[in-house]
Amino acid sequence: MSILIAILLLALLAAAAAGGLAMATSSQSRDKAILTQQVDAVLPQTQCTRCGFSGCLPYAKAIVEGLADINRCPPGGEATIAELALLLGKPVKPLALDCLPMAPGVAGIIEELCIGCARCIKVCPVDAIIGAPRQMHTVIKSACTGCELCLPVCPTDCIVMYTAPLLTTLQPGQSASTISAGLSP
Amino acid sequence: MKLSIASAPFIRPTMQVSWVMRQVLLALVPAILINTLFFGPGVILNILLACLVAVSCEAIALKLRDRPIVATLNDSSALLAGVLLGLAMPPLSPWWLTALGAAFALIVAKHLYGGLGYNPFNPAMAGYAALLTSFPSLMKQWPTPGAELPGVGDTLHHFIFGRLMDNRLIDLISSATVLDHTKSQLALHYTWSELSGETLYGMLGGAGWQWVALAYLAGGLYLLAVRIIDWRIPTTVLAALATLALFFHLVDSDHYPGPIFHLFSGAAMIGAFFIATDPVSAATTPKGRLIYGASIGILIYLIRTFGGYPDGVAFAVLILNAAVPVIDRHTQPRVYGHDRN
Amino acid sequence: MSIIEQVHQRFRGGLALPKHKELTRGKPILEAPIPPELIIPLRQHVGESAAVTVHVGQYVRRGEQIGRATDFLSAAVHASSSGRIIAIEDRVTPHPSGRKEPCVVIATDGEDASQGLPPWPNFHSLEHSTLRNRLRQCGVVGLGGAAFPTAAKLTYSPRRSIHTLILNAVECEPYLTCDESLLLERPQEILNGLEIMRHILQVPTAVIAIGENMSASLASLKEAIDAFSSQHVRIVVVPSLYPAGSEHQLVQMITGQEVPSGGLPSDLGVVTQNVATAAAVYRAVILGEPLTSRVVTITGQGITQPHNLRVRIGTPIQYLLDFCGGAVGSNHLVIMGGPMMGFALPNVASPVVKATNCLLMPGADELPGRGAAQPCIRCGFCVDACPVGLLPQQLYWHARANDLEAVQEHHLFDCIECGCCATVCPSQIPLVQYYRQAKREVAVHEQRREQATLARERYEHRLTRLGQQADTNLSQLTRLAASALDSPGDDFDFSADELQTAEITVKQAAIQAALDRVQAKKQATLSSPANDGNDGESS
C-alpha cells in the first residue's frame, strides 16, 4: 500500500515538474514583436513569396502567429528550417510540398531581347533592376536575391537565371565582411 | 607519375591512443604485483574477470552501434577500464559483483554516452560507485593485508560460490580497511595517537596499503616521465589533500590524521595518477586542470573526514567530472594577441 | 660589441621537429636550366591579378613585363626568359585543387636575352615612393611563401612609425634550406636589400633572425656584416622550435610584444621580411632586375638528387624533378612547401611560382600517412602544442558540430594553421582541415548575412518608396495563409492522396517552368549567335 502511495506521489511530482518545464520553454510567453524580428533575421530575405506571403517579414509574422509552418522557405532550405526549429522549439520538417524548391542564382537580362517595358522593374521586391521605359534594363547583380519574380512577367522571356558563386577567393587574413556582397567579377 | 593526395601536416603523430593506453597498463604492473602480494590471488581474478567482461561488453556495444570492433578494441581503453576496476574491487568479491561493475562501467558509463572520448564520467569510477552504493556491505569486505591471506582454493571458491570452502563465511577473514577502521574509531572518540600505534598502521599509511600506494606512486612517476599524463592533475590532487590534512592535523592532531597518512592510504595515489588523469573525463585547459585536481583533493579529504564513506576518491572524481564543462569554460587560456579581458 | 644575441623570450607551445636539412645542406645552389616552355600565371601574389600587357605571338626578353600591377595590392609579372608567347590561356597552377588560372605561356628560344630597368646604385637619394614603385614594377613579392606584394608591405603605416625591421631567416619548417643557402652564398645581396628597406621605412635598427641550427650560414652572415661595416644590423639567434619562423611568434620573441589580434606587426612598429625578398629588393633597385627567378629546395628521399636550385619562374615542376634525377620508386607525394604547412600537388605540370619555396618528395617510408582518425580522447596535447594559446580540442568539437558562434568565441580566426596540434594528436585527427573548413563556413555565413541585410534594406526602402507597408496585419496574414494553402482551415495536415496530388502538381509545375526557360534560351541563342547564354553576364 505504501508503495502505491509512493509511486503516486512521485508520478504527481514528475507531472508537475514536466508541466512547469513545458510552460517555461513555450514560446507563448515571449514577446511576439521580438520573436518576429528574430524569425525575420533567420530568413534569407530573398522576398520570393514562394511561402505564400508577400515577403519575408509577413512570413515571419505568420510563423509567430501560428498561421504558417516553419518549412515554407525554399531559398532558405534545410538550414533555415533547422534554425527556425531551434529558435521556436518546433520539430524539423522537410520543405512543404507546395513550395517550389529554388536554386541560388541571380537574374540577368539578355539585352538583345529586352524591349524596355519596365514590367520587371515594377515587380522586383528589392529594386535590383534599373532602367526606364524604352531604355535598356539591367540587373544589379550584387542586389539581386534570385527570387525569380521577374521571370514570368517579362513579355519577351529575356530574363534568365545564372548560378552565383557565393564567395570570391578569400585572401589570407581577409574576412568575409571585406568582400562586397555579390559575385566574382 | 602517380600522385597521392594527402593533407598537411605530413608529419605523423608519434604517439597513438593505443600506445598511451598500453603505457598506462605498463605503469600499473608494479601495483598489480604488490596488491596480489598483500591481498591475495583474488586481485588477479578480479582483474582478469573485469577485463574479460569489459572487453566483451565493449564488443557487444560496438556491434549494436555498428562500429568497427577490432579496430576500436585495439585502442586498449576497455582493457584499461577493466584493470582499474579490478584493482578497485575488494579481492574477495564474488564474480557477479565484478562482472556487474565492469558491465555497468562499459555499457552505461561509456557506450551509452557515445564510446571513447564522449563519456563525461570516468567509467571505472562510475562502475565502482554504482557497486558501492548498491552493495555497500559486500564492497567493504577486504582481507587484512599481509596476515593470513586466503589461499587460492579459498579465493576461487568464494569467487564462484560466494562462500569460502567448508561453508565458512567471509567475515572470518575480512576486516575493515584502514580508512574504514580509522573513521569508525575516531567517531568513537579514540584519539589518533592511540590508533596509530596499532598494528593496522604502518609507517606511512595503513600496513600493506602503504606499499600499494608506493607502487602506484612509482607507476605514476613513470607516466609523468614519459609525458603521458599532465603533471598538473596528480600534483594538485595530492597537494590539496595533504594541505587540508596538514591544516586539520595541526589544529587538532588527536582527531585528524596527518597528511602522510592520507596520502598513502586508500585510493589517494591511484586516484591522483590513474583515475583523475583519465583524459576523457578530466578538465582540458591548463588552469582548469589545476582547479580540477585541487578540488578533487579537497573533496577526497572532506568525504573521508566528514562524509559518509571511508574513502572518497570515486565520488570526488565523479563530482568533478560533472563540473568539468564549467571549469573549462571559465579557464580558457589567453590567446596570442588578445588582452587579458 | 657582439652583434649576435640570443632571443629574449620564447613563445608558448611549439614542437621540436626532426629537421632533415642535411639532405640539401652544404650543397651549392645550382642553376636550373631553362625549360622549353615557361608557364607564368598572372596572379602569383596576394591581391589583384596582374593585367596582361602582351599578346600571343609577341617576342619577349627576360625581365620584360608581361602583366602590370593593377591595384595597390598587386604586383607586376615578367617573362623569365626570352622567347615567343605561344598562348595566353588557363593552365593548371600549383594549388591543392589543381585549378586552372590565366597564364602567359612562352616558348623559350634558349638565347636568354634580357632587359631590365635602369640600375639605381645610389638609392639613398631617391624618394621612398619612387623606390616602392620600382619594387612594384619589378614584381617583388614576399618570397617566404606568402607572396605578399613587398611595395605594399613597405608602405609607411599612418598609425605608428616603424622602429624595427626584422629579416626572417629562421626557416623553421623541416627540409627547407633555400634561405639558409642564400645566406651562405649571397649574404651581401641580402644586406644590400636590407639597407634599401631600411631607407624606405626610415628604420634605425634592423635584426636578422636566424635559426640556431644554421651555424655555417651564421658565420657567413657575420663575416658579411663585418665587411659591410654596418652599424645598424644585429643578428638574433632563434631556437629551432617550430614555428619559430612564423611572423607572430618571431615578433613576440624579438620584441617581447604580441601582434594584436586582427592587426599587423606594423601596429607595433615592426616590419618583417624574408631574406630572399631582401635579395630580390637589392636586384630590383640596384641592378634593375625584375623578379624572374628564385631559389627552390628540391628535397626528400623520394627524389634522386636533392638540391637547392635557382629556378626561373614558370618552370614546370615536372621539368625540375626530372633535372634532379627523377623520382625514386613509383607512388608519389609531391609537396609544395614544407611538411607542416605545405600542400600535396595534384598535378606536376603546374609551374614554379613566386611562392614556391620547396618541392618535397618523401620516400616510401619517410613521411608515412596518417591512419584513420579515432575519437578525440581530450588528452590536451594539442593545447600544450599550440603556439597561439588556442584550445584546438574545443575548436574541433565545435567545428564538427558546425557551431559557428562557438567556434568564433574560441578565436578560430587567430589560428595560424601551423599544424602543431595535428602533429601531436594521438587520435590522428586532421585538425587543421577542420579549422580551414570552419573558417570557410563562417565566411560563407557572414556573407549570406550581409546579403540578407542588404536585401532587407532594399525591400523596406522599396515599400517606403511605394508608400506601402509589408502586410503584417493579422487579417491580411490569415487571408494570405489560407490562400497559400488553398484550404479553409489552419492545419497543415494533408491526406496521403492530397499529398500525392500536390507532389505531382508541383513536379509538373517545375517541369513546365524548366521547359519554358529552355524555350526562352533557345530563342535567345537563335536570335543572336554572339550570345553565349550560359555562364556569361548580362552586361
PDB file of C-alpha atoms in Angstrom, chain A residues 40-45 47 51-59 61-62 65-69 72 83 93 97-98 100-101 108-113 121-128 138-143 145 148 151 156-157 160-163 166-172 175-177 179-182 184-185, chain C residues 43 45-48 73 99 146 413 439-440 442-456 458-463 465-466 470-474 476-478 480-481 483-485 490 492 494 499-500 502-503 505-507 509-510 516-517 520-521 523-524 527-528 531 533-539:
ATOM      1  CA  ASP A  40      12.924  37.510 -39.778  1.00  0.00           C
ATOM      2  CA  ALA A  41      16.636  37.600 -39.015  1.00  0.00           C
ATOM      3  CA  VAL A  42      16.853  33.889 -39.752  1.00  0.00           C
ATOM      4  CA  LEU A  43      15.040  34.155 -43.086  1.00  0.00           C
ATOM      5  CA  PRO A  44      17.270  34.760 -46.132  1.00  0.00           C
ATOM      6  CA  GLN A  45      15.411  37.922 -47.278  1.00  0.00           C
ATOM      7  CA  GLN A  47      11.478  38.114 -50.847  1.00  0.00           C
ATOM      8  CA  CYS A  51       5.967  30.757 -48.936  1.00  0.00           C
ATOM      9  CA  GLY A  52       2.660  32.277 -49.936  1.00  0.00           C
ATOM     10  CA  PHE A  53       3.271  35.581 -48.195  1.00  0.00           C
ATOM     11  CA  SER A  54       4.269  38.823 -49.840  1.00  0.00           C
ATOM     12  CA  GLY A  55       7.716  38.954 -48.291  1.00  0.00           C
ATOM     13  CA  CYS A  56       9.955  37.551 -45.591  1.00  0.00           C
ATOM     14  CA  LEU A  57       8.632  39.817 -42.847  1.00  0.00           C
ATOM     15  CA  PRO A  58       4.971  38.838 -43.399  1.00  0.00           C
ATOM     16  CA  TYR A  59       6.009  35.205 -43.377  1.00  0.00           C
ATOM     17  CA  LYS A  61       4.860  37.318 -38.577  1.00  0.00           C
ATOM     18  CA  ALA A  62       2.670  34.475 -39.808  1.00  0.00           C
ATOM     19  CA  GLU A  65       1.085  33.988 -35.096  1.00  0.00           C
ATOM     20  CA  GLY A  66       0.867  30.283 -35.802  1.00  0.00           C
ATOM     21  CA  LEU A  67      -0.632  30.783 -39.277  1.00  0.00           C
ATOM     22  CA  ALA A  68       2.230  29.194 -41.175  1.00  0.00           C
ATOM     23  CA  ASP A  69       4.607  26.346 -40.597  1.00  0.00           C
ATOM     24  CA  ARG A  72       7.855  27.033 -46.305  1.00  0.00           C
ATOM     25  CA  GLU A  83      17.427  27.301 -37.399  1.00  0.00           C
ATOM     26  CA  LYS A  93      10.311  19.024 -41.258  1.00  0.00           C
ATOM     27  CA  LEU A  97       5.379  20.232 -50.924  1.00  0.00           C
ATOM     28  CA  ASP A  98       3.559  23.243 -52.278  1.00  0.00           C
ATOM     29  CA  LEU A 100       8.656  25.048 -55.189  1.00  0.00           C
ATOM     30  CA  PRO A 101      12.337  24.425 -54.472  1.00  0.00           C
ATOM     31  CA  GLY A 108      20.406  38.523 -65.897  1.00  0.00           C
ATOM     32  CA  ILE A 109      18.736  40.287 -68.797  1.00  0.00           C
ATOM     33  CA  ILE A 110      19.538  39.211 -72.341  1.00  0.00           C
ATOM     34  CA  GLU A 111      19.839  42.670 -73.768  1.00  0.00           C
ATOM     35  CA  GLU A 112      19.126  41.710 -77.348  1.00  0.00           C
ATOM     36  CA  LEU A 113      15.640  40.665 -76.352  1.00  0.00           C
ATOM     37  CA  ILE A 121      11.265  46.760 -62.628  1.00  0.00           C
ATOM     38  CA  LYS A 122       7.853  47.011 -61.046  1.00  0.00           C
ATOM     39  CA  VAL A 123       7.855  43.535 -59.572  1.00  0.00           C
ATOM     40  CA  CYS A 124      11.406  43.330 -58.251  1.00  0.00           C
ATOM     41  CA  PRO A 125      10.993  43.337 -54.448  1.00  0.00           C
ATOM     42  CA  VAL A 126      14.440  44.779 -53.817  1.00  0.00           C
ATOM     43  CA  ASP A 127      14.651  47.223 -56.732  1.00  0.00           C
ATOM     44  CA  ALA A 128      17.564  45.373 -58.240  1.00  0.00           C
ATOM     45  CA  THR A 138      19.811  45.739 -66.400  1.00  0.00           C
ATOM     46  CA  VAL A 139      20.043  43.767 -63.195  1.00  0.00           C
ATOM     47  CA  ILE A 140      22.301  44.980 -60.383  1.00  0.00           C
ATOM     48  CA  LYS A 141      23.954  41.646 -59.701  1.00  0.00           C
ATOM     49  CA  SER A 142      25.023  42.467 -56.172  1.00  0.00           C
ATOM     50  CA  ALA A 143      21.474  43.428 -55.197  1.00  0.00           C
ATOM     51  CA  THR A 145      18.367  37.986 -54.403  1.00  0.00           C
ATOM     52  CA  GLU A 148      12.762  34.859 -59.860  1.00  0.00           C
ATOM     53  CA  LEU A 151      10.924  35.903 -64.943  1.00  0.00           C
ATOM     54  CA  THR A 156       9.877  38.564 -74.295  1.00  0.00           C
ATOM     55  CA  ASP A 157      11.224  35.976 -71.826  1.00  0.00           C
ATOM     56  CA  VAL A 160      17.415  34.095 -67.286  1.00  0.00           C
ATOM     57  CA  MET A 161      18.940  32.902 -64.042  1.00  0.00           C
ATOM     58  CA  TYR A 162      22.693  32.475 -63.718  1.00  0.00           C
ATOM     59  CA  THR A 163      24.340  30.479 -60.956  1.00  0.00           C
ATOM     60  CA  LEU A 166      28.820  32.501 -53.306  1.00  0.00           C
ATOM     61  CA  LEU A 167      32.245  33.528 -52.248  1.00  0.00           C
ATOM     62  CA  THR A 168      35.116  35.091 -54.061  1.00  0.00           C
ATOM     63  CA  THR A 169      38.556  33.801 -53.213  1.00  0.00           C
ATOM     64  CA  LEU A 170      39.407  34.856 -49.711  1.00  0.00           C
ATOM     65  CA  GLN A 171      42.882  36.236 -49.247  1.00  0.00           C
ATOM     66  CA  PRO A 172      44.867  35.108 -46.257  1.00  0.00           C
ATOM     67  CA  SER A 175      37.412  38.313 -43.553  1.00  0.00           C
ATOM     68  CA  ALA A 176      34.182  37.929 -45.418  1.00  0.00           C
ATOM     69  CA  SER A 177      32.999  41.345 -44.284  1.00  0.00           C
ATOM     70  CA  ILE A 179      34.026  41.341 -49.599  1.00  0.00           C
ATOM     71  CA  SER A 180      31.130  43.282 -51.005  1.00  0.00           C
ATOM     72  CA  ALA A 181      28.047  41.121 -51.113  1.00  0.00           C
ATOM     73  CA  GLY A 182      27.935  39.719 -54.549  1.00  0.00           C
ATOM     74  CA  SER A 184      33.013  37.264 -58.701  1.00  0.00           C
ATOM     75  CA  PRO A 185      33.938  39.865 -61.293  1.00  0.00           C
TER      76      PRO A 185
ATOM     77  CA  ARG C  43      48.408  36.034 -60.270  1.00  0.00           C
ATOM     78  CA  HIS C  45      50.674  37.009 -55.190  1.00  0.00           C
ATOM     79  CA  VAL C  46      48.157  38.111 -52.620  1.00  0.00           C
ATOM     80  CA  GLY C  47      45.902  40.773 -54.080  1.00  0.00           C
ATOM     81  CA  GLU C  48      44.629  41.629 -57.501  1.00  0.00           C
ATOM     82  CA  LEU C  73      47.745  45.344 -53.540  1.00  0.00           C
ATOM     83  CA  ARG C  99      42.555  24.614 -60.658  1.00  0.00           C
ATOM     84  CA  ALA C 146      53.090  34.140 -48.619  1.00  0.00           C
ATOM     85  CA  PHE C 413      40.474  33.213 -36.843  1.00  0.00           C
ATOM     86  CA  LYS C 439      36.745  29.321 -41.389  1.00  0.00           C
ATOM     87  CA  ARG C 440      35.184  28.884 -44.767  1.00  0.00           C
ATOM     88  CA  VAL C 442      31.960  31.247 -41.134  1.00  0.00           C
ATOM     89  CA  ALA C 443      32.948  33.351 -44.134  1.00  0.00           C
ATOM     90  CA  VAL C 444      30.060  31.997 -46.197  1.00  0.00           C
ATOM     91  CA  HIS C 445      27.648  32.505 -43.342  1.00  0.00           C
ATOM     92  CA  GLU C 446      28.844  36.048 -42.830  1.00  0.00           C
ATOM     93  CA  GLN C 447      28.463  36.812 -46.497  1.00  0.00           C
ATOM     94  CA  ARG C 448      24.948  35.399 -46.563  1.00  0.00           C
ATOM     95  CA  ARG C 449      24.068  37.521 -43.563  1.00  0.00           C
ATOM     96  CA  GLU C 450      25.360  40.645 -45.247  1.00  0.00           C
ATOM     97  CA  GLN C 451      23.484  39.880 -48.430  1.00  0.00           C
ATOM     98  CA  ALA C 452      20.323  39.280 -46.443  1.00  0.00           C
ATOM     99  CA  THR C 453      20.720  42.568 -44.598  1.00  0.00           C
ATOM    100  CA  LEU C 454      21.203  44.415 -47.858  1.00  0.00           C
ATOM    101  CA  ALA C 455      18.154  42.723 -49.369  1.00  0.00           C
ATOM    102  CA  ARG C 456      16.034  43.572 -46.344  1.00  0.00           C
ATOM    103  CA  ARG C 458      16.300  47.439 -50.200  1.00  0.00           C
ATOM    104  CA  TYR C 459      12.948  45.698 -49.670  1.00  0.00           C
ATOM    105  CA  GLU C 460      11.932  48.074 -46.921  1.00  0.00           C
ATOM    106  CA  HIS C 461      13.129  51.065 -48.916  1.00  0.00           C
ATOM    107  CA  ARG C 462      11.059  49.951 -51.864  1.00  0.00           C
ATOM    108  CA  LEU C 463       7.955  49.624 -49.753  1.00  0.00           C
ATOM    109  CA  ARG C 465       9.011  54.388 -51.923  1.00  0.00           C
ATOM    110  CA  LEU C 466       5.702  52.845 -52.941  1.00  0.00           C
ATOM    111  CA  ALA C 470       4.650  44.986 -45.533  1.00  0.00           C
ATOM    112  CA  ASP C 471       1.373  43.199 -44.898  1.00  0.00           C
ATOM    113  CA  THR C 472       1.852  42.088 -41.354  1.00  0.00           C
ATOM    114  CA  ASN C 473      -1.711  42.871 -40.409  1.00  0.00           C
ATOM    115  CA  LEU C 474      -3.269  39.779 -38.844  1.00  0.00           C
ATOM    116  CA  GLN C 476      -4.185  40.077 -44.171  1.00  0.00           C
ATOM    117  CA  LEU C 477      -1.841  37.357 -42.998  1.00  0.00           C
ATOM    118  CA  THR C 478      -4.709  34.980 -42.335  1.00  0.00           C
ATOM    119  CA  LEU C 480      -2.708  35.045 -47.342  1.00  0.00           C
ATOM    120  CA  ALA C 481      -2.161  31.893 -45.319  1.00  0.00           C
ATOM    121  CA  SER C 483      -4.950  31.243 -49.978  1.00  0.00           C
ATOM    122  CA  ALA C 484      -1.435  29.903 -49.895  1.00  0.00           C
ATOM    123  CA  LEU C 485      -2.529  26.568 -48.585  1.00  0.00           C
ATOM    124  CA  ASP C 490      -5.463  26.357 -40.382  1.00  0.00           C
ATOM    125  CA  PHE C 492      -1.222  21.644 -42.214  1.00  0.00           C
ATOM    126  CA  PHE C 494      -2.783  16.672 -45.709  1.00  0.00           C
ATOM    127  CA  LEU C 499      -0.025  14.880 -50.752  1.00  0.00           C
ATOM    128  CA  GLN C 500       0.388  12.747 -53.812  1.00  0.00           C
ATOM    129  CA  ALA C 502       0.196  18.059 -54.589  1.00  0.00           C
ATOM    130  CA  GLU C 503       3.503  16.359 -55.338  1.00  0.00           C
ATOM    131  CA  THR C 505       1.275  19.155 -59.365  1.00  0.00           C
ATOM    132  CA  VAL C 506       4.490  20.565 -58.010  1.00  0.00           C
ATOM    133  CA  LYS C 507       6.613  18.337 -60.211  1.00  0.00           C
ATOM    134  CA  ALA C 509       4.850  22.891 -62.500  1.00  0.00           C
ATOM    135  CA  ALA C 510       8.604  22.586 -62.097  1.00  0.00           C
ATOM    136  CA  ASP C 516       9.692  27.448 -70.549  1.00  0.00           C
ATOM    137  CA  ARG C 517      13.197  28.500 -69.632  1.00  0.00           C
ATOM    138  CA  ALA C 520      13.464  31.156 -73.827  1.00  0.00           C
ATOM    139  CA  LYS C 521      17.131  30.282 -74.053  1.00  0.00           C
ATOM    140  CA  GLN C 523      15.008  31.803 -78.668  1.00  0.00           C
ATOM    141  CA  ALA C 524      17.856  33.840 -77.341  1.00  0.00           C
ATOM    142  CA  SER C 527      18.173  35.319 -82.462  1.00  0.00           C
ATOM    143  CA  SER C 528      21.707  36.370 -81.526  1.00  0.00           C
ATOM    144  CA  ASN C 531      25.369  35.465 -77.164  1.00  0.00           C
ATOM    145  CA  GLY C 533      23.730  32.378 -72.934  1.00  0.00           C
ATOM    146  CA  ASN C 534      25.159  30.085 -70.283  1.00  0.00           C
ATOM    147  CA  ASP C 535      27.863  31.347 -67.989  1.00  0.00           C
ATOM    148  CA  GLY C 536      28.082  34.837 -69.321  1.00  0.00           C
ATOM    149  CA  GLU C 537      26.993  38.030 -67.723  1.00  0.00           C
ATOM    150  CA  SER C 538      24.200  40.188 -68.894  1.00  0.00           C
ATOM    151  CA  SER C 539      26.035  43.497 -69.067  1.00  0.00           C
TER     152      SER C 539
END
